[in-house]
Amino acid sequence: MAESVTVADLVKNTRLEVYHGADLLEKKDITTSDISRPGLALTGYFNYYPRERVQLLGKTETAYSKNMSHDERLMIFRKMCQLTTPAFVISTGLPVPKELVQAGEENGVPILGTKMTSSRILSNMTNYLEGKLAERQSVHGVLVDIYGLGVLITGDSGVGKSETALELVKRGHRLIADDRVDVYQQDEQTLVGEAPAILNHLLEIRGIGIIDVMNLFGAGAVRQDTDIDLIVHLENWTPDKQFDRLGNGEQNRKFFDVEVPEISIPVKTGRNLAIIIEAAAMNFRAESMGYDATKVFDDNLNKLIKTNSVHDSHK
C-alpha cells in the first residue's frame, strides 16, 4: 500500500490543469482518497475542517464566495489553506478567486483546475486515489487477461503457471503479472490485480530465464492492471484426488471483502492447459450472461429419464 501520492501524480492521472504553484506539486503529498467539498468552511465553520484532503470548489462554493467581501474571502481562504492541505481544485472551468491565489501562495498550496464538472472530477480523483492508496495483498500466481476477463492462475511452484501464461500470450491474450500479483479492493464488488513495478511485463520461464513480453510480443500483449474475475488453481493430478467433472462444485476465494469464483484444474501430462483455461474463461463468461451448460445437461438428463420411464410403463 502506498502511504501517499503526490499532487503531481494526481495532476498527471486525472487530467488537471495547474493554475498556480507548479513548483509545489512534487512536494505536496495526498494521504487520503476522500475529497472535501468545503461549503461549511466558507461560512466560517472550522470546528471540523478536513485540512488533509484535496479541496474541491464547484459552482455552489464559488457562487457563495462571490457574496462575500474581499476581506472576508481572504480571511476564509487563509484559514482553508493550511500547510497540510494538498491542493485546491476548481471545477467546470470557473475563474479562480484572487483571494484564493493569494492565500495559496502564502501557505504553499497549489491551485488546480479543470473544465470537467464537479461530480466528474470528484469521481475521477476518488477512483485514482482509492486505487493508489488502497491496502494491497501479494499473491503468488500469474494474472492474464483472457477475452477481457481477468484470470488469476495459482498453484504450487513448478506446476506450469508461467509456461501456460506464455502459451496464452501467444494465443493473443495479455499478461498483467507473473510470479507475484499485487491485489487490492477497488470497491465492494471489484478486485484489481497489477504487477509490482520491478516485474512489469516480465515472465520467468524455467530453462530460459526472464523474458520481456512487451519487447518480444508487442505492446498489445500486456496490460497494466485488470479486474480479477476468475481464479484457476492448477493442481498436480493424483489418482486419489477427486476433481469436479460436471461444473456444479462452486468454490470461492475471498480477498478483503470480495469473493472471487475459483475452479481447480488437474495438471497431467498431455493436457493443454492454455486451451483448457481459455475454455474455462469463455464458459465463465457464458454463465455470467445466463447460460449454464451444467443446467442444460441436467435438463437433458431429466428429460431422458422421464422419456425412459414412460417407455418402460407401456411395456
CSV table of C-alpha atoms in Angstrom, one decimal:
chain,number,residue,atom,x,y,z
A,1,MET,CA,0.0,0.0,0.0
A,2,ALA,CA,1.3,3.4,-0.9
A,3,GLU,CA,1.2,5.8,2.1
A,4,SER,CA,0.8,8.8,-0.1
A,5,VAL,CA,0.5,10.1,-3.6
A,6,THR,CA,2.0,13.4,-4.8
A,7,VAL,CA,-0.2,16.1,-6.2
A,8,ALA,CA,2.0,15.8,-9.3
A,9,ASP,CA,0.7,12.2,-9.7
A,10,LEU,CA,-2.9,13.4,-9.3
A,11,VAL,CA,-2.5,16.1,-11.9
A,12,LYS,CA,-0.9,13.6,-14.4
A,13,ASN,CA,-3.5,10.9,-13.9
A,14,THR,CA,-6.7,12.9,-13.7
A,15,ARG,CA,-6.0,15.5,-16.4
A,16,LEU,CA,-6.0,18.5,-14.2
A,17,GLU,CA,-4.5,21.9,-15.2
A,18,VAL,CA,-2.1,23.7,-12.9
A,19,TYR,CA,-3.2,27.3,-12.4
A,20,HIS,CA,-0.8,28.3,-9.6
A,21,GLY,CA,2.0,26.6,-7.6
A,22,ALA,CA,3.5,24.3,-10.3
A,23,ASP,CA,6.8,24.2,-8.3
A,24,LEU,CA,4.9,22.7,-5.3
A,25,LEU,CA,3.4,19.6,-7.0
A,26,GLU,CA,6.1,17.2,-6.1
A,27,LYS,CA,6.4,18.4,-2.6
A,28,LYS,CA,2.7,18.1,-1.6
A,29,ASP,CA,1.5,14.6,-0.5
A,30,ILE,CA,-2.1,13.3,-0.5
A,31,THR,CA,-2.7,10.7,2.2
A,32,THR,CA,-6.4,10.1,1.9
A,33,SER,CA,-8.7,9.3,-1.0
A,34,ASP,CA,-11.5,11.4,0.5
A,35,ILE,CA,-12.2,14.7,-1.3
A,36,SER,CA,-13.6,17.7,0.6
A,37,ARG,CA,-16.4,20.0,-0.7
A,38,PRO,CA,-15.7,22.8,1.8
A,39,GLY,CA,-19.1,24.5,1.8
A,40,LEU,CA,-19.3,24.8,5.6
A,41,ALA,CA,-15.8,26.2,5.8
A,42,LEU,CA,-16.8,29.0,3.5
A,43,THR,CA,-19.4,30.0,6.1
A,44,GLY,CA,-16.8,30.2,8.8
A,45,TYR,CA,-17.4,26.8,10.4
A,46,PHE,CA,-14.0,25.3,11.1
A,47,ASN,CA,-14.8,23.0,14.1
A,48,TYR,CA,-14.4,20.1,11.7
A,49,TYR,CA,-12.3,21.1,8.7
A,50,PRO,CA,-10.5,18.1,6.9
A,51,ARG,CA,-7.4,20.1,6.0
A,52,GLU,CA,-5.5,16.9,4.9
A,53,ARG,CA,-7.9,16.4,1.9
A,54,VAL,CA,-7.9,17.8,-1.6
A,55,GLN,CA,-10.4,20.7,-1.5
A,56,LEU,CA,-12.9,20.9,-4.5
A,57,LEU,CA,-14.7,24.1,-5.3
A,58,GLY,CA,-17.6,24.0,-7.7
A,59,LYS,CA,-20.4,26.3,-8.8
A,60,THR,CA,-22.1,26.3,-5.4
A,61,GLU,CA,-18.9,27.2,-3.5
A,62,THR,CA,-17.7,29.8,-5.9
A,63,ALA,CA,-21.2,31.4,-6.2
A,64,TYR,CA,-21.3,31.6,-2.4
A,65,SER,CA,-17.9,33.2,-2.1
A,66,LYS,CA,-18.9,36.0,-4.6
A,67,ASN,CA,-21.4,37.3,-2.0
A,68,MET,CA,-18.5,37.9,0.5
A,69,SER,CA,-16.4,41.0,0.7
A,70,HIS,CA,-12.8,40.9,-0.4
A,71,ASP,CA,-11.6,40.9,3.3
A,72,GLU,CA,-14.0,38.1,4.2
A,73,ARG,CA,-12.9,35.9,1.3
A,74,LEU,CA,-9.2,36.5,2.1
A,75,MET,CA,-9.7,35.6,5.7
A,76,ILE,CA,-11.6,32.4,5.0
A,77,PHE,CA,-9.3,31.2,2.2
A,78,ARG,CA,-6.3,31.8,4.5
A,79,LYS,CA,-7.9,29.6,7.1
A,80,MET,CA,-8.6,26.9,4.5
A,81,CYS,CA,-5.1,27.0,3.0
A,82,GLN,CA,-3.3,25.0,5.7
A,83,LEU,CA,0.3,23.7,5.4
A,84,THR,CA,-1.1,20.1,5.3
A,85,THR,CA,-3.7,20.9,2.6
A,86,PRO,CA,-2.6,19.2,-0.6
A,87,ALA,CA,-4.3,21.3,-3.2
A,88,PHE,CA,-7.4,23.2,-4.3
A,89,VAL,CA,-9.3,22.1,-7.4
A,90,ILE,CA,-11.6,24.5,-9.3
A,91,SER,CA,-14.1,22.6,-11.5
A,92,THR,CA,-16.2,23.5,-14.5
A,93,GLY,CA,-13.6,25.9,-15.9
A,94,LEU,CA,-14.7,28.5,-13.2
A,95,PRO,CA,-12.4,31.5,-12.6
A,96,VAL,CA,-10.1,31.3,-9.6
A,97,PRO,CA,-10.8,33.9,-6.8
A,98,LYS,CA,-7.8,36.1,-6.5
A,99,GLU,CA,-8.0,35.8,-2.7
A,100,LEU,CA,-7.6,32.0,-3.0
A,101,VAL,CA,-4.5,32.6,-5.2
A,102,GLN,CA,-3.0,34.9,-2.6
A,103,ALA,CA,-3.8,32.5,0.3
A,104,GLY,CA,-2.4,29.6,-1.6
A,105,GLU,CA,0.9,31.4,-2.4
A,106,GLU,CA,1.2,32.5,1.3
A,107,ASN,CA,0.8,28.9,2.6
A,108,GLY,CA,2.3,26.9,-0.3
A,109,VAL,CA,-0.9,25.3,-1.5
A,110,PRO,CA,-1.2,24.7,-5.3
A,111,ILE,CA,-4.3,25.7,-7.2
A,112,LEU,CA,-5.5,23.3,-9.9
A,113,GLY,CA,-8.5,23.4,-12.3
A,114,THR,CA,-10.5,21.5,-14.9
A,115,LYS,CA,-13.3,22.0,-17.3
A,116,MET,CA,-15.0,18.9,-16.0
A,117,THR,CA,-18.0,19.1,-13.8
A,118,SER,CA,-17.6,18.7,-10.0
A,119,SER,CA,-19.2,15.3,-10.0
A,120,ARG,CA,-17.0,14.0,-12.8
A,121,ILE,CA,-13.7,15.3,-11.5
A,122,LEU,CA,-14.7,14.1,-8.0
A,123,SER,CA,-15.3,10.6,-9.3
A,124,ASN,CA,-12.0,10.6,-11.3
A,125,MET,CA,-9.9,11.8,-8.4
A,126,THR,CA,-11.6,9.4,-5.9
A,127,ASN,CA,-11.1,6.4,-8.2
A,128,TYR,CA,-7.5,7.2,-8.8
A,129,LEU,CA,-6.6,7.8,-5.1
A,130,GLU,CA,-8.5,4.8,-3.9
A,131,GLY,CA,-6.6,2.6,-6.2
A,132,LYS,CA,-3.2,4.1,-5.3
A,133,LEU,CA,-3.8,4.3,-1.5
A,134,ALA,CA,-5.7,1.0,-1.1
A,135,GLU,CA,-4.3,-1.8,1.1
A,136,ARG,CA,-2.6,-4.4,-1.1
A,137,GLN,CA,-2.1,-8.1,-0.7
A,138,SER,CA,0.6,-10.0,-2.6
A,139,VAL,CA,-0.5,-13.3,-4.2
A,140,HIS,CA,1.7,-16.0,-5.7
A,141,GLY,CA,0.4,-16.6,-9.2
A,142,VAL,CA,0.0,-15.3,-12.8
A,143,LEU,CA,-2.6,-12.8,-13.9
A,144,VAL,CA,-3.7,-12.9,-17.5
A,145,ASP,CA,-6.4,-11.0,-19.5
A,146,ILE,CA,-8.4,-13.6,-21.5
A,147,TYR,CA,-11.1,-12.2,-23.7
A,148,GLY,CA,-11.5,-9.2,-21.4
A,149,LEU,CA,-11.7,-11.4,-18.2
A,150,GLY,CA,-9.0,-11.2,-15.6
A,151,VAL,CA,-8.0,-14.7,-14.8
A,152,LEU,CA,-5.6,-15.3,-11.8
A,153,ILE,CA,-3.7,-18.6,-12.3
A,154,THR,CA,-2.5,-20.1,-9.0
A,155,GLY,CA,-0.8,-23.3,-8.0
A,156,ASP,CA,2.4,-24.7,-6.4
A,157,SER,CA,5.8,-23.6,-7.6
A,158,GLY,CA,6.8,-25.5,-10.8
A,159,VAL,CA,3.2,-26.6,-11.7
A,160,GLY,CA,3.4,-24.7,-15.0
A,161,LYS,CA,1.8,-21.3,-14.4
A,162,SER,CA,4.3,-19.2,-16.3
A,163,GLU,CA,4.6,-21.6,-19.2
A,164,THR,CA,0.8,-21.6,-19.5
A,165,ALA,CA,0.7,-17.8,-19.4
A,166,LEU,CA,3.3,-17.8,-22.2
A,167,GLU,CA,1.1,-20.0,-24.4
A,168,LEU,CA,-1.9,-17.8,-23.6
A,169,VAL,CA,0.1,-14.7,-24.7
A,170,LYS,CA,1.0,-16.5,-28.0
A,171,ARG,CA,-2.7,-17.2,-28.5
A,172,GLY,CA,-3.4,-13.4,-28.4
A,173,HIS,CA,-4.2,-12.8,-24.7
A,174,ARG,CA,-2.5,-10.3,-22.4
A,175,LEU,CA,-0.2,-10.7,-19.5
A,176,ILE,CA,-0.6,-8.5,-16.4
A,177,ALA,CA,1.7,-10.1,-13.9
A,178,ASP,CA,3.9,-13.1,-13.4
A,179,ASP,CA,5.0,-14.8,-10.2
A,180,ARG,CA,3.7,-12.1,-7.9
A,181,VAL,CA,0.4,-10.2,-8.2
A,182,ASP,CA,-0.5,-7.2,-6.1
A,183,VAL,CA,-4.2,-7.3,-5.3
A,184,TYR,CA,-6.4,-4.5,-3.9
A,185,GLN,CA,-10.1,-3.9,-3.5
A,186,GLN,CA,-11.4,-1.1,-5.7
A,187,ASP,CA,-14.9,-1.2,-4.3
A,188,GLU,CA,-17.4,-3.5,-2.7
A,189,GLN,CA,-17.5,-5.8,-5.7
A,190,THR,CA,-14.3,-5.3,-7.6
A,191,LEU,CA,-10.9,-6.7,-7.0
A,192,VAL,CA,-8.0,-5.4,-9.1
A,193,GLY,CA,-4.6,-7.0,-9.8
A,194,GLU,CA,-1.4,-5.5,-11.0
A,195,ALA,CA,2.3,-6.3,-11.3
A,196,PRO,CA,4.9,-4.9,-8.9
A,197,ALA,CA,6.9,-2.2,-10.6
A,198,ILE,CA,10.0,-4.4,-10.7
A,199,LEU,CA,8.2,-7.2,-12.5
A,200,ASN,CA,6.2,-5.2,-15.1
A,201,HIS,CA,5.9,-7.1,-18.4
A,202,LEU,CA,8.4,-9.8,-17.3
A,203,LEU,CA,7.8,-13.5,-17.4
A,204,GLU,CA,10.1,-16.2,-15.9
A,205,ILE,CA,10.4,-19.5,-17.9
A,206,ARG,CA,12.5,-22.3,-16.4
A,207,GLY,CA,15.4,-23.1,-18.7
A,208,ILE,CA,15.2,-19.8,-20.5
A,209,GLY,CA,15.2,-17.2,-17.7
A,210,ILE,CA,13.5,-13.8,-17.7
A,211,ILE,CA,11.8,-12.7,-20.9
A,212,ASP,CA,10.3,-9.3,-21.6
A,213,VAL,CA,6.8,-10.0,-23.0
A,214,MET,CA,6.2,-6.5,-24.4
A,215,ASN,CA,9.6,-6.5,-26.2
A,216,LEU,CA,9.0,-9.9,-27.7
A,217,PHE,CA,5.3,-9.8,-28.5
A,218,GLY,CA,4.5,-6.1,-28.6
A,219,ALA,CA,2.5,-3.6,-26.5
A,220,GLY,CA,-0.7,-5.5,-27.3
A,221,ALA,CA,0.5,-8.5,-25.3
A,222,VAL,CA,0.5,-6.7,-21.9
A,223,ARG,CA,-1.8,-4.7,-19.6
A,224,GLN,CA,-1.0,-2.6,-16.6
A,225,ASP,CA,-3.8,-4.0,-14.4
A,226,THR,CA,-7.2,-5.7,-14.7
A,227,ASP,CA,-10.2,-6.7,-12.5
A,228,ILE,CA,-9.9,-10.3,-11.2
A,229,ASP,CA,-13.0,-12.2,-12.4
A,230,LEU,CA,-11.9,-15.8,-12.0
A,231,ILE,CA,-9.3,-17.8,-10.2
A,232,VAL,CA,-7.9,-21.0,-11.9
A,233,HIS,CA,-6.0,-23.2,-9.4
A,234,LEU,CA,-3.6,-25.7,-11.0
A,235,GLU,CA,-3.1,-29.0,-9.1
A,236,ASN,CA,-0.9,-31.9,-9.9
A,237,TRP,CA,-3.2,-34.9,-10.8
A,238,THR,CA,-3.2,-37.9,-8.4
A,239,PRO,CA,-5.5,-41.0,-8.6
A,240,ASP,CA,-6.9,-40.4,-5.2
A,241,LYS,CA,-7.8,-36.8,-5.8
A,242,GLN,CA,-11.4,-36.0,-6.8
A,243,PHE,CA,-12.0,-33.2,-9.3
A,244,ASP,CA,-15.2,-31.6,-10.3
A,245,ARG,CA,-16.4,-33.1,-13.6
A,246,LEU,CA,-19.8,-31.5,-14.1
A,247,GLY,CA,-19.1,-27.9,-13.1
A,248,ASN,CA,-21.5,-27.8,-10.2
A,249,GLY,CA,-19.0,-27.7,-7.4
A,250,GLU,CA,-18.8,-23.9,-6.9
A,251,GLN,CA,-15.9,-22.5,-4.9
A,252,ASN,CA,-14.9,-19.0,-4.0
A,253,ARG,CA,-11.8,-17.4,-2.7
A,254,LYS,CA,-12.0,-14.2,-0.6
A,255,PHE,CA,-9.7,-11.3,-0.8
A,256,PHE,CA,-10.5,-8.4,1.6
A,257,ASP,CA,-14.4,-8.2,1.3
A,258,VAL,CA,-14.6,-9.6,-2.3
A,259,GLU,CA,-15.3,-13.2,-3.1
A,260,VAL,CA,-14.0,-14.5,-6.5
A,261,PRO,CA,-15.1,-17.7,-8.1
A,262,GLU,CA,-12.4,-20.4,-8.2
A,263,ILE,CA,-12.0,-23.6,-10.2
A,264,SER,CA,-9.4,-26.3,-9.8
A,265,ILE,CA,-7.8,-27.9,-12.9
A,266,PRO,CA,-5.7,-31.1,-12.7
A,267,VAL,CA,-2.3,-30.9,-14.3
A,268,LYS,CA,-1.4,-34.1,-16.1
A,269,THR,CA,1.0,-35.0,-19.0
A,270,GLY,CA,-0.6,-34.4,-22.3
A,271,ARG,CA,-3.2,-31.8,-21.2
A,272,ASN,CA,-3.1,-28.4,-23.0
A,273,LEU,CA,-3.6,-26.1,-20.0
A,274,ALA,CA,-3.7,-22.9,-22.1
A,275,ILE,CA,-6.7,-24.2,-24.1
A,276,ILE,CA,-8.4,-25.5,-21.0
A,277,ILE,CA,-8.1,-22.2,-19.2
A,278,GLU,CA,-9.2,-20.3,-22.3
A,279,ALA,CA,-12.3,-22.6,-22.4
A,280,ALA,CA,-12.9,-22.0,-18.7
A,281,ALA,CA,-12.8,-18.3,-19.2
A,282,MET,CA,-15.3,-18.5,-22.1
A,283,ASN,CA,-17.6,-20.8,-20.0
A,284,PHE,CA,-17.4,-18.4,-17.1
A,285,ARG,CA,-18.5,-15.5,-19.4
A,286,ALA,CA,-21.3,-17.6,-20.8
A,287,GLU,CA,-22.5,-18.4,-17.2
A,288,SER,CA,-22.4,-14.7,-16.3
A,289,MET,CA,-24.6,-14.0,-19.3
A,290,GLY,CA,-27.2,-16.5,-18.1
A,291,TYR,CA,-26.2,-19.7,-20.0
A,292,ASP,CA,-25.4,-22.7,-17.8
A,293,ALA,CA,-24.1,-25.8,-19.6
A,294,THR,CA,-24.4,-27.9,-16.4
A,295,LYS,CA,-28.1,-27.0,-16.1
A,296,VAL,CA,-28.6,-27.8,-19.8
A,297,PHE,CA,-27.1,-31.2,-19.1
A,298,ASP,CA,-29.3,-31.8,-16.1
A,299,ASP,CA,-32.4,-30.8,-18.0
A,300,ASN,CA,-31.5,-33.2,-20.9
A,301,LEU,CA,-30.8,-36.0,-18.3
A,302,ASN,CA,-34.1,-35.4,-16.6
A,303,LYS,CA,-35.9,-35.4,-19.9
A,304,LEU,CA,-34.2,-38.7,-20.9
A,305,ILE,CA,-35.1,-40.3,-17.5
A,306,LYS,CA,-38.7,-39.1,-17.9
A,307,THR,CA,-38.9,-40.5,-21.5
A,308,ASN,CA,-37.5,-43.8,-20.5
A,309,SER,CA,-39.9,-44.1,-17.5
A,310,VAL,CA,-42.9,-43.5,-19.8
A,311,HIS,CA,-41.5,-46.0,-22.3
A,312,ASP,CA,-41.0,-48.6,-19.5
A,313,SER,CA,-44.5,-48.1,-18.1
A,314,HIS,CA,-46.0,-49.0,-21.5
A,315,LYS,CA,-44.2,-52.3,-21.7
